[in-house]
Amino acid sequence: MVYYIQFLKTPRVSPKKGSLFISALICITTDLGDDFLAEDVELIVSSIHKSPGFEQKVTWNAGNRELAINLGPLPSALVQQSMQLSIKLQPEVTGDRALVPLVMAATSAPFGLKLPAEKLVLRDGPREGLNIWEETGNSIARHIWDAGLASVIYLQRALEDIKTRAGKPKYKHLESKMPALTRLLSTARSSPIQVVELGAGCGIVGIALASLLPNCSVLLTDLPEVESIITRNIEEAQTAPQSSVEYQNLDWDNPPDDLCNRPIELILVSDCTYNADSLPALVNVLDRLVRTSPDAIILVALKRRHDSETVFFDLMSSAGFTAVQDSLQLPSQHDQSFFQLDPAFGTPKGYRSLRLQPLVSFLAKLSPLDVNATLLTTFHLLLAVSKLSSGAPFFVPLTSHEIIPSFSELPHRTSSKGPISSHGEDNLLQSSLTAKELVLDVLKKRATEVDVDHCGPGEEDAFYVADMGEVYRQHMRWKMNLGRIKPFYAVKCNPDPEVLRLMAQLGNGFDCASKSEIDLALQTGIDPSRIIYAQPCKTKSYLRFASEVGVKQMTFDNADELYKIKATFPDAELYLRILTDDSTSLCRLSMKFGASMDMARPLLELAYELELNVVGVSFHVGSGAEDPSAFLKAVQDARVVFDQAAEVGHELHTLDVGGGFCQDSFEKFAGILGEAVDACFPPHIRVIAEPGRYYVATAYTLAANVIARRDIPDPTDPSRDAYMLYLNDGVYGNFSNIIFDHQHPIAQVLTCASEPGTPNSATSEKITYSIWGPTCDGIDVISEKIELPGLLNTGDWLYFEDMGAYTKCSATRFNGFSDNHEVIYISSETGASALLNY
Ligand SMILES: Cc1ncc(COP(=O)(O)O)c(C=O)c1O
């Protein structure tokens, strides 16, 4: 932990007892001002003038929150001059300038008798000649943070190491851990090395690199609020020969289309992970940068401030990055042990070191092809990062496709009806639970709360447990397998606001098909450019609404729709939806939507005549598709349409590969689709998809109550008993997926009141049941025949896994039953918990 001398009141010349003094108010705090230096230190306060200045010693005592400075009385010759005030620790140290002192010195901006000092402070960086201005106020962005210092030291050491490499390597651990960085910095080159810094703040890291490394072109980026201070620092920078530093505004939430028009070799990110909300946008920007600069190395320095920062590593890994981590010492007042990471680092007298603070991590991009093969490695590396920083692993990797979370970090849960408090939350912390066991545990606790003999009407209604950690895992799996393709989640599949919130946090877009779906997506706070109105036959008033709210991307597949769009929303960005072979899909869509290949060119020509803006091609191989070659054919057809569009005069930039991905066959489909896309479309073509069921199907488990039972002879063996069970949910409710989505939900016993050990208890021989819904319609059947252990009776509960897709959203209120069932949200992944604030 480094401490910084801050000016609470910037210095000025003030009269006192007939003389003039320099007065100021200072404190000594951490970079965020959340802790004060708690030990006695001697400070040297001096005025800097053209002629020799004036100096005085003051003491900061442990327990101080502020310290008034009164330097003087000033000799009259000095009073008229412009001056600065410098405050630093009593020098007791010689030697290695690469280490920062426990307390960072402060020099004020110039001031005089009539000239007040600006609210700025000049810091001597960790290298000679590196002087950086920062603000004295509360701005987060316009400050130097510890990880920025760590990055400067790290780069400086890498460069020193390169210089002395001819002899004995000075810093062995750098050589072994970050050879790619050393290689990059040491390569002889004819043109400058291209470096971009994200969230540059005061610019200390990028400016330090440009002053250390000759032939280096650094672009500093951040929000407009830092522009003035960063420009000042650039103007005063002493760059190395042939090196330059520039600044450009960059808002991660709204990166420009031409984010970077030159290949980048090094990306610097220091202390940018403290705000979990901004992490998806940051990772998205990094992902986009490495798409055009696939060999770029990213150097991330972070000081872990809270658990939600782990999300950064999850998101980076799901975007196909892997981390090599390293750490660096910074001084600490409480560690007297002079811990040494490497003897070569040497710890000079007076400098105290605390290992791993901040943690500096180095992240390198994997090529998409490597990702599958190295999935395990990736997680081991993350594990290493996590272990070093918090002692708790994120994941226990089992196989390359199955990632079961370790619950040594707490799974948190909330319910749509408020947090669950009376369920013995401690039980959930058992580290041996898998995600499914966690879900089952929550289901059982909720079910056993209900007393069907005394509860009010509807209190025994069916309910869901939704594991947002499962949605998060599916996202990671997507990124591992289809890193190039950006998901636009199909809202129709499950418009649960919690799912949409997570999608937004993960940086996904949304596929909407109606006004209210657009409303729901926008309610997450996303930009309308993250929505595609993927309905080729749109309601006119909805089109006007899309125009009003700025949802520009939309699909079409016929001439009438083009005329309608021309009249209603001529600026729209159009995707021509083409027909696919969906004959093997559960839910076929091509009989209703999609232009045939014969129709594609005439439609493109009509759009051109109407001066409409066609930007891409979309298709959908059918929901629940079974034949992966449908994707191959569709991608090839889309290529043909792209070429036709170019001939007609359109400049297409995006391919939309639709939905149709399933849990079981995902890797097989992704392999074929990914290869087809890469073979047919060059990297500058953006590729998006509209997955629905893939994300949510397995995340929702439904529990329903047995409301009635009827004894009948077993139809296949009349000598045995069979039973008809009636549940309080059926095909007109959450089991609508049986009718609309051709699903076959499988009942499992959640609770069975019959005594264990009795002939019909849950552990005994299987009993044959048929399972029915609560309405009076004969088609309301969930399962015509199923064998379950134990004799179930009224009041017992059954549960059904994989009920997240096309269930609740298509439930009706037929016969007066509810279509609005409770959802208990849990998260079996710390990453999802952090994003959702569970
Ligand atoms: C246009 C469109 N996109 C995406 C989807 C989502 O499909 P799935 O849930 O199979 O991924 C559908 C489903 O019907 C759709 O019609």
PDB file of C-alpha atoms in Angstrom, residues 243-345:
ATOM      1  CA  SER A 243       8.825   8.137 -29.260  1.00  0.00           C
ATOM      2  CA  SER A 244       5.551   9.999 -29.048  1.00  0.00           C
ATOM      3  CA  VAL A 245       2.432  10.178 -26.872  1.00  0.00           C
ATOM      4  CA  GLU A 246      -1.040  11.213 -28.032  1.00  0.00           C
ATOM      5  CA  TYR A 247      -4.455  11.288 -26.418  1.00  0.00           C
ATOM      6  CA  GLN A 248      -7.895  10.316 -27.709  1.00  0.00           C
ATOM      7  CA  ASN A 249     -11.252  10.116 -25.906  1.00  0.00           C
ATOM      8  CA  LEU A 250     -12.652   6.590 -25.669  1.00  0.00           C
ATOM      9  CA  ASP A 251     -15.869   5.628 -23.907  1.00  0.00           C
ATOM     10  CA  TRP A 252     -15.901   1.835 -23.497  1.00  0.00           C
ATOM     11  CA  ASP A 253     -19.691   1.857 -23.574  1.00  0.00           C
ATOM     12  CA  ASN A 254     -19.733   3.542 -26.956  1.00  0.00           C
ATOM     13  CA  PRO A 255     -16.560   2.625 -28.774  1.00  0.00           C
ATOM     14  CA  PRO A 256     -16.417   4.029 -32.297  1.00  0.00           C
ATOM     15  CA  ASP A 257     -16.818   1.636 -35.239  1.00  0.00           C
ATOM     16  CA  ASP A 258     -13.232   2.326 -36.249  1.00  0.00           C
ATOM     17  CA  LEU A 259     -11.961   1.696 -32.744  1.00  0.00           C
ATOM     18  CA  CYS A 260      -8.390   1.382 -33.869  1.00  0.00           C
ATOM     19  CA  ASN A 261      -7.215   1.818 -37.396  1.00  0.00           C
ATOM     20  CA  ARG A 262      -3.657   0.653 -36.835  1.00  0.00           C
ATOM     21  CA  PRO A 263      -2.305  -2.670 -35.576  1.00  0.00           C
ATOM     22  CA  ILE A 264      -1.554  -2.528 -31.868  1.00  0.00           C
ATOM     23  CA  GLU A 265       1.192  -4.507 -30.208  1.00  0.00           C
ATOM     24  CA  LEU A 266       0.756  -3.650 -26.552  1.00  0.00           C
ATOM     25  CA  ILE A 267      -2.382  -2.672 -24.614  1.00  0.00           C
ATOM     26  CA  LEU A 268      -1.948  -1.207 -21.144  1.00  0.00           C
ATOM     27  CA  VAL A 269      -4.715  -1.402 -18.543  1.00  0.00           C
ATOM     28  CA  SER A 270      -3.969  -0.213 -15.016  1.00  0.00           C
ATOM     29  CA  ASP A 271      -6.405  -0.174 -12.125  1.00  0.00           C
ATOM     30  CA  CYS A 272      -9.437  -0.318 -14.409  1.00  0.00           C
ATOM     31  CA  THR A 273     -11.125  -3.315 -12.804  1.00  0.00           C
ATOM     32  CA  TYR A 274     -12.453  -1.744  -9.619  1.00  0.00           C
ATOM     33  CA  ASN A 275     -15.921  -1.130 -11.036  1.00  0.00           C
ATOM     34  CA  ALA A 276     -17.639  -4.436 -11.883  1.00  0.00           C
ATOM     35  CA  ASP A 277     -20.322  -2.593 -13.868  1.00  0.00           C
ATOM     36  CA  SER A 278     -17.826  -1.406 -16.438  1.00  0.00           C
ATOM     37  CA  LEU A 279     -16.064  -4.754 -16.850  1.00  0.00           C
ATOM     38  CA  PRO A 280     -18.180  -6.171 -19.699  1.00  0.00           C
ATOM     39  CA  ALA A 281     -17.594  -2.978 -21.691  1.00  0.00           C
ATOM     40  CA  LEU A 282     -13.865  -3.062 -20.949  1.00  0.00           C
ATOM     41  CA  VAL A 283     -13.564  -6.711 -21.998  1.00  0.00           C
ATOM     42  CA  ASN A 284     -15.624  -5.965 -25.094  1.00  0.00           C
ATOM     43  CA  VAL A 285     -13.203  -3.189 -26.080  1.00  0.00           C
ATOM     44  CA  LEU A 286     -10.206  -5.455 -25.462  1.00  0.00           C
ATOM     45  CA  ASP A 287     -11.886  -8.185 -27.483  1.00  0.00           C
ATOM     46  CA  ARG A 288     -12.459  -5.788 -30.368  1.00  0.00           C
ATOM     47  CA  LEU A 289      -8.911  -4.505 -30.245  1.00  0.00           C
ATOM     48  CA  VAL A 290      -7.386  -7.966 -30.405  1.00  0.00           C
ATOM     49  CA  ARG A 291      -9.723  -8.923 -33.222  1.00  0.00           C
ATOM     50  CA  THR A 292      -7.915  -6.447 -35.469  1.00  0.00           C
ATOM     51  CA  SER A 293      -4.580  -6.964 -33.676  1.00  0.00           C
ATOM     52  CA  PRO A 294      -4.582 -10.660 -32.808  1.00  0.00           C
ATOM     53  CA  ASP A 295      -0.975 -10.679 -31.599  1.00  0.00           C
ATOM     54  CA  ALA A 296      -1.429  -7.811 -29.169  1.00  0.00           C
ATOM     55  CA  ILE A 297      -0.296  -8.371 -25.603  1.00  0.00           C
ATOM     56  CA  ILE A 298      -2.368  -6.919 -22.805  1.00  0.00           C
ATOM     57  CA  LEU A 299      -0.674  -5.879 -19.587  1.00  0.00           C
ATOM     58  CA  VAL A 300      -3.190  -5.534 -16.815  1.00  0.00           C
ATOM     59  CA  ALA A 301      -2.205  -4.191 -13.438  1.00  0.00           C
ATOM     60  CA  LEU A 302      -4.724  -4.384 -10.678  1.00  0.00           C
ATOM     61  CA  LYS A 303      -4.862  -3.999  -6.983  1.00  0.00           C
ATOM     62  CA  ARG A 304      -7.678  -6.178  -5.788  1.00  0.00           C
ATOM     63  CA  ARG A 305     -10.098  -4.021  -3.903  1.00  0.00           C
ATOM     64  CA  HIS A 306     -13.158  -6.268  -3.713  1.00  0.00           C
ATOM     65  CA  ASP A 307     -14.409  -9.683  -4.807  1.00  0.00           C
ATOM     66  CA  SER A 308     -16.420  -8.512  -7.778  1.00  0.00           C
ATOM     67  CA  GLU A 309     -13.157  -7.797  -9.600  1.00  0.00           C
ATOM     68  CA  THR A 310     -12.833 -11.533 -10.183  1.00  0.00           C
ATOM     69  CA  VAL A 311     -15.524 -11.038 -12.817  1.00  0.00           C
ATOM     70  CA  PHE A 312     -12.874  -9.419 -14.958  1.00  0.00           C
ATOM     71  CA  PHE A 313     -10.938 -12.668 -15.135  1.00  0.00           C
ATOM     72  CA  ASP A 314     -14.098 -14.654 -15.868  1.00  0.00           C
ATOM     73  CA  LEU A 315     -15.058 -12.303 -18.662  1.00  0.00           C
ATOM     74  CA  MET A 316     -11.542 -12.274 -20.077  1.00  0.00           C
ATOM     75  CA  SER A 317     -11.406 -16.027 -20.055  1.00  0.00           C
ATOM     76  CA  SER A 318     -14.825 -16.310 -21.630  1.00  0.00           C
ATOM     77  CA  ALA A 319     -13.653 -13.925 -24.330  1.00  0.00           C
ATOM     78  CA  GLY A 320     -10.805 -16.337 -25.062  1.00  0.00           C
ATOM     79  CA  PHE A 321      -8.016 -14.626 -23.153  1.00  0.00           C
ATOM     80  CA  THR A 322      -5.762 -16.475 -20.838  1.00  0.00           C
ATOM     81  CA  ALA A 323      -3.794 -15.001 -17.999  1.00  0.00           C
ATOM     82  CA  VAL A 324      -0.212 -15.357 -17.005  1.00  0.00           C
ATOM     83  CA  GLN A 325       0.054 -13.665 -13.686  1.00  0.00           C
ATOM     84  CA  ASP A 326       2.900 -12.058 -11.916  1.00  0.00           C
ATOM     85  CA  SER A 327       3.119  -9.897  -8.858  1.00  0.00           C
ATOM     86  CA  LEU A 328       5.044  -6.949  -7.652  1.00  0.00           C
ATOM     87  CA  GLN A 329       6.008  -5.521  -4.287  1.00  0.00           C
ATOM     88  CA  LEU A 330       4.900  -2.139  -3.179  1.00  0.00           C
ATOM     89  CA  PRO A 331       5.752  -0.714   0.213  1.00  0.00           C
ATOM     90  CA  SER A 332       3.525  -1.126   3.208  1.00  0.00           C
ATOM     91  CA  GLN A 333       3.653   0.489   6.610  1.00  0.00           C
ATOM     92  CA  HIS A 334       2.591  -2.638   8.461  1.00  0.00           C
ATOM     93  CA  ASP A 335       4.920  -5.213   6.953  1.00  0.00           C
ATOM     94  CA  GLN A 336       8.296  -4.965   8.595  1.00  0.00           C
ATOM     95  CA  SER A 337       9.535  -8.237   7.156  1.00  0.00           C
ATOM     96  CA  PHE A 338      11.161  -7.009   3.946  1.00  0.00           C
ATOM     97  CA  PHE A 339       9.758  -9.886   2.000  1.00  0.00           C
ATOM     98  CA  GLN A 340      11.759 -10.457  -1.137  1.00  0.00           C
ATOM     99  CA  LEU A 341      10.276 -11.991  -4.234  1.00  0.00           C
ATOM    100  CA  ASP A 342      13.581 -12.182  -6.025  1.00  0.00           C
ATOM    101  CA  PRO A 343      16.978 -11.311  -4.611  1.00  0.00           C
ATOM    102  CA  ALA A 344      17.582  -9.176  -7.682  1.00  0.00           C
ATOM    103  CA  PHE A 345      14.776  -6.859  -6.598  1.00  0.00           C
TER     104      PHE A 345
END
